[in-house]
């Protein structure tokens, strides 16, 4: 999915100017990176809000048309009002086609309903991680990474090393080398029965 967003340079700055922008239906922001000076910008609030509702917008290369000059950027930060449906500020980072970038991308879990641990054993899928940090060139950046759960049996798990990554994409490791991604959790009734079985002595044990 391709995203394009129009922006204009801001001629005035400061908290008062930002309030006036917001009242006029604009969002103040900043564009930085790639060795160029940071530029104060403004974008249309409603257009930005609609884009933010799309998951892929948060992990895709965006074409930012700044006063007629197009640049490839990533959304880096977005500040929202604590209770109003309002975007207060937005940050974009320029990206270079020949430089690798770090970006968090969401995980999409598929076929959970046909996984043996769910369909046959009545378990539930527990999503331990819902996004991962990756490194790649901008052209290789995926909007999401798909995790197929169709072979996951009761008690089985998927770890980071089990994920099939797109070409040109590598994972940025933080802490654990092979963290848990998803697992099949047994039904509570089954867990209780197993715990009771372990706690109850075998027949005749108490009398011996």
PDB file of C-alpha atoms in Angstrom:
ATOM      1  CA  UNK A   1       0.000   0.000   0.000  1.00  0.00           C
ATOM      2  CA  UNK A   2       1.345   3.436  -0.981  1.00  0.00           C
ATOM      3  CA  UNK A   3       0.788   6.546   1.110  1.00  0.00           C
ATOM      4  CA  UNK A   4       1.218  10.169   0.070  1.00  0.00           C
ATOM      5  CA  UNK A   5       0.692  13.162   2.309  1.00  0.00           C
ATOM      6  CA  UNK A   6       0.776  16.862   1.478  1.00  0.00           C
ATOM      7  CA  UNK A   7       2.570  19.255   3.803  1.00  0.00           C
ATOM      8  CA  UNK A   8       3.582  22.893   3.944  1.00  0.00           C
ATOM      9  CA  UNK A   9       6.468  24.633   5.673  1.00  0.00           C
ATOM     10  CA  UNK A  10       5.535  26.479   8.842  1.00  0.00           C
ATOM     11  CA  UNK A  11       6.489  30.136   8.881  1.00  0.00           C
ATOM     12  CA  UNK A  12       5.621  30.690  12.535  1.00  0.00           C
ATOM     13  CA  UNK A  13       6.482  28.574  15.556  1.00  0.00           C
ATOM     14  CA  UNK A  14       5.769  28.455  19.265  1.00  0.00           C
ATOM     15  CA  UNK A  15       2.866  27.268  21.400  1.00  0.00           C
ATOM     16  CA  UNK A  16       0.584  30.123  20.336  1.00  0.00           C
ATOM     17  CA  UNK A  17       1.201  29.467  16.644  1.00  0.00           C
ATOM     18  CA  UNK A  18       0.596  25.751  17.163  1.00  0.00           C
ATOM     19  CA  UNK A  19      -2.747  26.431  18.858  1.00  0.00           C
ATOM     20  CA  UNK A  20      -3.814  28.628  15.947  1.00  0.00           C
ATOM     21  CA  UNK A  21      -2.809  25.909  13.496  1.00  0.00           C
ATOM     22  CA  UNK A  22      -4.867  23.317  15.338  1.00  0.00           C
ATOM     23  CA  UNK A  23      -7.852  25.644  15.416  1.00  0.00           C
ATOM     24  CA  UNK A  24      -7.528  25.961  11.643  1.00  0.00           C
ATOM     25  CA  UNK A  25      -7.611  22.175  11.183  1.00  0.00           C
ATOM     26  CA  UNK A  26      -3.849  21.729  10.798  1.00  0.00           C
ATOM     27  CA  UNK A  27      -1.296  19.629  12.693  1.00  0.00           C
ATOM     28  CA  UNK A  28       2.154  21.067  13.458  1.00  0.00           C
ATOM     29  CA  UNK A  29       5.042  18.739  12.823  1.00  0.00           C
ATOM     30  CA  UNK A  30       8.725  18.341  12.136  1.00  0.00           C
ATOM     31  CA  UNK A  31      10.666  16.744   9.286  1.00  0.00           C
ATOM     32  CA  UNK A  32      14.251  15.716  10.013  1.00  0.00           C
ATOM     33  CA  UNK A  33      17.025  13.298   9.081  1.00  0.00           C
ATOM     34  CA  UNK A  34      19.308  12.286   6.208  1.00  0.00           C
ATOM     35  CA  UNK A  35      21.863  14.955   7.062  1.00  0.00           C
ATOM     36  CA  UNK A  36      19.532  17.825   6.190  1.00  0.00           C
ATOM     37  CA  UNK A  37      18.263  20.525   8.552  1.00  0.00           C
ATOM     38  CA  UNK A  38      15.039  19.900  10.423  1.00  0.00           C
ATOM     39  CA  UNK A  39      12.036  21.659   8.907  1.00  0.00           C
ATOM     40  CA  UNK A  40       8.901  22.765  10.745  1.00  0.00           C
ATOM     41  CA  UNK A  41       5.843  21.630   8.784  1.00  0.00           C
ATOM     42  CA  UNK A  42       2.059  21.515   8.949  1.00  0.00           C
ATOM     43  CA  UNK A  43      -0.354  18.920   7.554  1.00  0.00           C
ATOM     44  CA  UNK A  44      -4.123  18.682   7.259  1.00  0.00           C
ATOM     45  CA  UNK A  45      -5.549  17.208  10.448  1.00  0.00           C
ATOM     46  CA  UNK A  46      -8.390  15.126   9.010  1.00  0.00           C
ATOM     47  CA  UNK A  47      -6.243  13.684   6.222  1.00  0.00           C
ATOM     48  CA  UNK A  48      -3.571  12.679   8.738  1.00  0.00           C
ATOM     49  CA  UNK A  49      -6.130  11.233  11.150  1.00  0.00           C
ATOM     50  CA  UNK A  50      -7.626   9.011   8.433  1.00  0.00           C
ATOM     51  CA  UNK A  51      -4.150   7.792   7.488  1.00  0.00           C
ATOM     52  CA  UNK A  52      -3.259   7.029  11.107  1.00  0.00           C
ATOM     53  CA  UNK A  53      -6.250   4.696  11.334  1.00  0.00           C
ATOM     54  CA  UNK A  54      -4.566   2.430   8.776  1.00  0.00           C
ATOM     55  CA  UNK A  55      -2.094   0.069  10.398  1.00  0.00           C
ATOM     56  CA  UNK A  56       0.251   0.075   7.398  1.00  0.00           C
ATOM     57  CA  UNK A  57       0.711   3.847   7.605  1.00  0.00           C
ATOM     58  CA  UNK A  58       2.736   3.359  10.798  1.00  0.00           C
ATOM     59  CA  UNK A  59       5.258   1.004   9.180  1.00  0.00           C
ATOM     60  CA  UNK A  60       5.438   2.083   5.532  1.00  0.00           C
ATOM     61  CA  UNK A  61       7.486   4.487   3.477  1.00  0.00           C
ATOM     62  CA  UNK A  62       5.378   7.618   3.022  1.00  0.00           C
ATOM     63  CA  UNK A  63       5.772  10.086   0.172  1.00  0.00           C
ATOM     64  CA  UNK A  64       5.651  13.522   1.774  1.00  0.00           C
ATOM     65  CA  UNK A  65       4.898  16.285  -0.735  1.00  0.00           C
ATOM     66  CA  UNK A  66       6.380  19.342   0.939  1.00  0.00           C
ATOM     67  CA  UNK A  67       5.460  22.436  -1.057  1.00  0.00           C
ATOM     68  CA  UNK A  68       5.772  20.480  -4.305  1.00  0.00           C
ATOM     69  CA  UNK A  69       8.980  18.626  -3.395  1.00  0.00           C
ATOM     70  CA  UNK A  70       8.476  14.934  -2.693  1.00  0.00           C
ATOM     71  CA  UNK A  71      10.533  13.102  -0.073  1.00  0.00           C
ATOM     72  CA  UNK A  72      10.435   9.541   1.261  1.00  0.00           C
ATOM     73  CA  UNK A  73       9.778   9.541   5.001  1.00  0.00           C
ATOM     74  CA  UNK A  74       8.770   7.366   7.946  1.00  0.00           C
ATOM     75  CA  UNK A  75       6.326   8.285  10.677  1.00  0.00           C
ATOM     76  CA  UNK A  76       8.435   8.454  13.841  1.00  0.00           C
ATOM     77  CA  UNK A  77       6.152   9.974  16.451  1.00  0.00           C
ATOM     78  CA  UNK A  78       2.572  11.101  16.829  1.00  0.00           C
ATOM     79  CA  UNK A  79       1.197  12.941  19.851  1.00  0.00           C
ATOM     80  CA  UNK A  80      -2.548  12.748  20.475  1.00  0.00           C
ATOM     81  CA  UNK A  81      -4.878  14.588  22.792  1.00  0.00           C
ATOM     82  CA  UNK A  82      -5.523  12.495  25.947  1.00  0.00           C
ATOM     83  CA  UNK A  83      -9.284  12.330  25.383  1.00  0.00           C
ATOM     84  CA  UNK A  84     -10.215  14.304  22.245  1.00  0.00           C
ATOM     85  CA  UNK A  85     -10.038  12.775  18.765  1.00  0.00           C
ATOM     86  CA  UNK A  86      -7.210  15.134  17.885  1.00  0.00           C
ATOM     87  CA  UNK A  87      -3.622  14.812  16.703  1.00  0.00           C
ATOM     88  CA  UNK A  88      -1.419  17.407  18.406  1.00  0.00           C
ATOM     89  CA  UNK A  89       1.964  16.927  16.735  1.00  0.00           C
ATOM     90  CA  UNK A  90       3.654  14.619  14.248  1.00  0.00           C
ATOM     91  CA  UNK A  91       7.284  13.748  13.452  1.00  0.00           C
ATOM     92  CA  UNK A  92       8.577  12.409  10.138  1.00  0.00           C
ATOM     93  CA  UNK A  93      12.089  11.154   9.367  1.00  0.00           C
ATOM     94  CA  UNK A  94      13.629  11.307   5.909  1.00  0.00           C
ATOM     95  CA  UNK A  95      14.961   8.000   4.562  1.00  0.00           C
ATOM     96  CA  UNK A  96      17.609   7.325   1.949  1.00  0.00           C
ATOM     97  CA  UNK A  97      17.118   4.536  -0.584  1.00  0.00           C
ATOM     98  CA  UNK A  98      20.637   3.170   0.017  1.00  0.00           C
ATOM     99  CA  UNK A  99      20.641   3.320   3.822  1.00  0.00           C
ATOM    100  CA  UNK A 100      19.208   0.618   6.064  1.00  0.00           C
ATOM    101  CA  UNK A 101      16.588   1.696   8.558  1.00  0.00           C
ATOM    102  CA  UNK A 102      15.240   0.319  11.824  1.00  0.00           C
ATOM    103  CA  UNK A 103      11.483   0.065  12.109  1.00  0.00           C
ATOM    104  CA  UNK A 104       8.916  -1.767  14.202  1.00  0.00           C
ATOM    105  CA  UNK A 105       6.447  -3.741  12.082  1.00  0.00           C
ATOM    106  CA  UNK A 106       3.283  -5.517  13.238  1.00  0.00           C
ATOM    107  CA  UNK A 107       2.837  -9.285  13.210  1.00  0.00           C
ATOM    108  CA  UNK A 108      -0.253 -10.716  11.523  1.00  0.00           C
ATOM    109  CA  UNK A 109      -1.245 -14.129  12.887  1.00  0.00           C
ATOM    110  CA  UNK A 110      -3.182 -16.353  10.496  1.00  0.00           C
ATOM    111  CA  UNK A 111      -4.852 -19.800  10.642  1.00  0.00           C
ATOM    112  CA  UNK A 112      -5.234 -19.768  14.425  1.00  0.00           C
ATOM    113  CA  UNK A 113      -8.691 -21.330  14.066  1.00  0.00           C
ATOM    114  CA  UNK A 114      -7.336 -24.433  12.316  1.00  0.00           C
ATOM    115  CA  UNK A 115      -4.295 -24.948  14.531  1.00  0.00           C
ATOM    116  CA  UNK A 116      -4.522 -28.440  16.134  1.00  0.00           C
ATOM    117  CA  UNK A 117      -3.989 -26.949  19.577  1.00  0.00           C
ATOM    118  CA  UNK A 118      -7.106 -24.818  19.080  1.00  0.00           C
ATOM    119  CA  UNK A 119      -9.345 -26.899  16.817  1.00  0.00           C
ATOM    120  CA  UNK A 120      -8.676 -30.317  18.352  1.00  0.00           C
ATOM    121  CA  UNK A 121      -7.547 -29.513  21.892  1.00  0.00           C
ATOM    122  CA  UNK A 122      -9.690 -26.458  22.572  1.00  0.00           C
ATOM    123  CA  UNK A 123      -6.742 -24.287  23.533  1.00  0.00           C
ATOM    124  CA  UNK A 124      -6.241 -20.587  22.930  1.00  0.00           C
ATOM    125  CA  UNK A 125      -3.497 -18.722  21.104  1.00  0.00           C
ATOM    126  CA  UNK A 126      -1.565 -16.346  23.350  1.00  0.00           C
ATOM    127  CA  UNK A 127       0.158 -13.548  21.410  1.00  0.00           C
ATOM    128  CA  UNK A 128       3.220 -12.729  23.490  1.00  0.00           C
ATOM    129  CA  UNK A 129       4.668 -10.306  20.919  1.00  0.00           C
ATOM    130  CA  UNK A 130       2.619  -8.278  18.426  1.00  0.00           C
ATOM    131  CA  UNK A 131       5.420  -6.423  16.660  1.00  0.00           C
ATOM    132  CA  UNK A 132       9.143  -6.809  16.050  1.00  0.00           C
ATOM    133  CA  UNK A 133      12.010  -4.446  15.320  1.00  0.00           C
ATOM    134  CA  UNK A 134      13.594  -5.034  11.915  1.00  0.00           C
ATOM    135  CA  UNK A 135      16.389  -3.645   9.766  1.00  0.00           C
ATOM    136  CA  UNK A 136      16.226  -3.336   5.976  1.00  0.00           C
ATOM    137  CA  UNK A 137      16.520  -0.979   3.038  1.00  0.00           C
ATOM    138  CA  UNK A 138      13.451   1.216   2.453  1.00  0.00           C
ATOM    139  CA  UNK A 139      12.511  -0.730  -0.689  1.00  0.00           C
ATOM    140  CA  UNK A 140      12.344  -3.969   1.332  1.00  0.00           C
ATOM    141  CA  UNK A 141      10.277  -2.607   4.231  1.00  0.00           C
ATOM    142  CA  UNK A 142       7.194  -4.815   4.780  1.00  0.00           C
ATOM    143  CA  UNK A 143       3.959  -3.309   6.097  1.00  0.00           C
ATOM    144  CA  UNK A 144       3.634  -6.410   8.315  1.00  0.00           C
ATOM    145  CA  UNK A 145       5.068  -9.897   8.800  1.00  0.00           C
ATOM    146  CA  UNK A 146       2.753 -12.899   8.607  1.00  0.00           C
ATOM    147  CA  UNK A 147       2.900 -15.707  11.172  1.00  0.00           C
ATOM    148  CA  UNK A 148       1.180 -18.965  10.153  1.00  0.00           C
ATOM    149  CA  UNK A 149      -0.169 -20.878  13.155  1.00  0.00           C
ATOM    150  CA  UNK A 150      -1.800 -23.784  11.302  1.00  0.00           C
ATOM    151  CA  UNK A 151       0.618 -26.458  12.608  1.00  0.00           C
ATOM    152  CA  UNK A 152       0.727 -25.315  16.233  1.00  0.00           C
ATOM    153  CA  UNK A 153      -0.378 -28.119  18.592  1.00  0.00           C
ATOM    154  CA  UNK A 154      -1.274 -27.868  22.273  1.00  0.00           C
ATOM    155  CA  UNK A 155       1.722 -26.847  24.338  1.00  0.00           C
ATOM    156  CA  UNK A 156       3.730 -25.766  21.298  1.00  0.00           C
ATOM    157  CA  UNK A 157       5.134 -22.301  20.726  1.00  0.00           C
ATOM    158  CA  UNK A 158       6.594 -20.113  18.012  1.00  0.00           C
ATOM    159  CA  UNK A 159       9.826 -18.284  18.723  1.00  0.00           C
ATOM    160  CA  UNK A 160      11.589 -15.520  16.842  1.00  0.00           C
ATOM    161  CA  UNK A 161      13.864 -17.921  14.965  1.00  0.00           C
ATOM    162  CA  UNK A 162      10.772 -19.736  13.594  1.00  0.00           C
ATOM    163  CA  UNK A 163       9.570 -16.645  11.713  1.00  0.00           C
ATOM    164  CA  UNK A 164      10.130 -16.602   7.969  1.00  0.00           C
ATOM    165  CA  UNK A 165      11.356 -13.104   7.162  1.00  0.00           C
ATOM    166  CA  UNK A 166      10.938 -11.404   3.780  1.00  0.00           C
ATOM    167  CA  UNK A 167      14.008 -11.083   1.564  1.00  0.00           C
ATOM    168  CA  UNK A 168      16.385  -8.354   2.682  1.00  0.00           C
ATOM    169  CA  UNK A 169      14.900  -8.135   6.173  1.00  0.00           C
ATOM    170  CA  UNK A 170      16.720  -8.973   9.407  1.00  0.00           C
ATOM    171  CA  UNK A 171      15.573  -8.778  13.019  1.00  0.00           C
ATOM    172  CA  UNK A 172      17.093  -6.333  15.488  1.00  0.00           C
ATOM    173  CA  UNK A 173      17.599  -8.277  18.714  1.00  0.00           C
ATOM    174  CA  UNK A 174      16.900  -6.643  22.062  1.00  0.00           C
ATOM    175  CA  UNK A 175      17.700  -8.734  25.143  1.00  0.00           C
ATOM    176  CA  UNK A 176      16.672 -12.351  24.507  1.00  0.00           C
ATOM    177  CA  UNK A 177      18.163 -13.914  21.391  1.00  0.00           C
ATOM    178  CA  UNK A 178      15.144 -16.052  20.623  1.00  0.00           C
ATOM    179  CA  UNK A 179      12.100 -14.581  22.402  1.00  0.00           C
ATOM    180  CA  UNK A 180       8.708 -16.259  22.509  1.00  0.00           C
ATOM    181  CA  UNK A 181       6.240 -14.933  19.916  1.00  0.00           C
ATOM    182  CA  UNK A 182       3.074 -17.004  20.396  1.00  0.00           C
ATOM    183  CA  UNK A 183       1.986 -20.164  22.178  1.00  0.00           C
ATOM    184  CA  UNK A 184      -1.063 -22.409  22.564  1.00  0.00           C
ATOM    185  CA  UNK A 185      -2.482 -22.123  26.066  1.00  0.00           C
ATOM    186  CA  UNK A 186      -4.539 -25.084  27.325  1.00  0.00           C
ATOM    187  CA  UNK A 187      -8.097 -24.617  28.554  1.00  0.00           C
ATOM    188  CA  UNK A 188      -8.349 -23.630  32.221  1.00  0.00           C
ATOM    189  CA  UNK A 189     -10.328 -26.765  33.024  1.00  0.00           C
ATOM    190  CA  UNK A 190      -7.583 -28.934  31.616  1.00  0.00           C
ATOM    191  CA  UNK A 191      -4.943 -27.004  33.529  1.00  0.00           C
ATOM    192  CA  UNK A 192      -6.908 -27.478  36.761  1.00  0.00           C
ATOM    193  CA  UNK A 193      -7.315 -31.220  36.163  1.00  0.00           C
ATOM    194  CA  UNK A 194      -3.601 -31.598  35.470  1.00  0.00           C
ATOM    195  CA  UNK A 195      -2.708 -29.639  38.595  1.00  0.00           C
ATOM    196  CA  UNK A 196      -5.119 -31.730  40.679  1.00  0.00           C
ATOM    197  CA  UNK A 197      -3.660 -34.940  39.281  1.00  0.00           C
ATOM    198  CA  UNK A 198      -0.156 -33.829  40.205  1.00  0.00           C
ATOM    199  CA  UNK A 199      -1.237 -32.774  43.706  1.00  0.00           C
ATOM    200  CA  UNK A 200      -3.251 -35.947  44.466  1.00  0.00           C
ATOM    201  CA  UNK A 201      -1.104 -38.900  45.645  1.00  0.00           C
ATOM    202  CA  UNK A 202      -1.444 -42.177  43.796  1.00  0.00           C
ATOM    203  CA  UNK A 203      -3.819 -44.775  45.266  1.00  0.00           C
ATOM    204  CA  UNK A 204      -2.339 -46.504  48.276  1.00  0.00           C
ATOM    205  CA  UNK A 205       0.455 -43.964  48.758  1.00  0.00           C
ATOM    206  CA  UNK A 206      -1.124 -42.395  51.841  1.00  0.00           C
ATOM    207  CA  UNK A 207      -1.564 -45.791  53.544  1.00  0.00           C
ATOM    208  CA  UNK A 208       2.015 -46.910  53.015  1.00  0.00           C
TER     209      UNK A 208
END
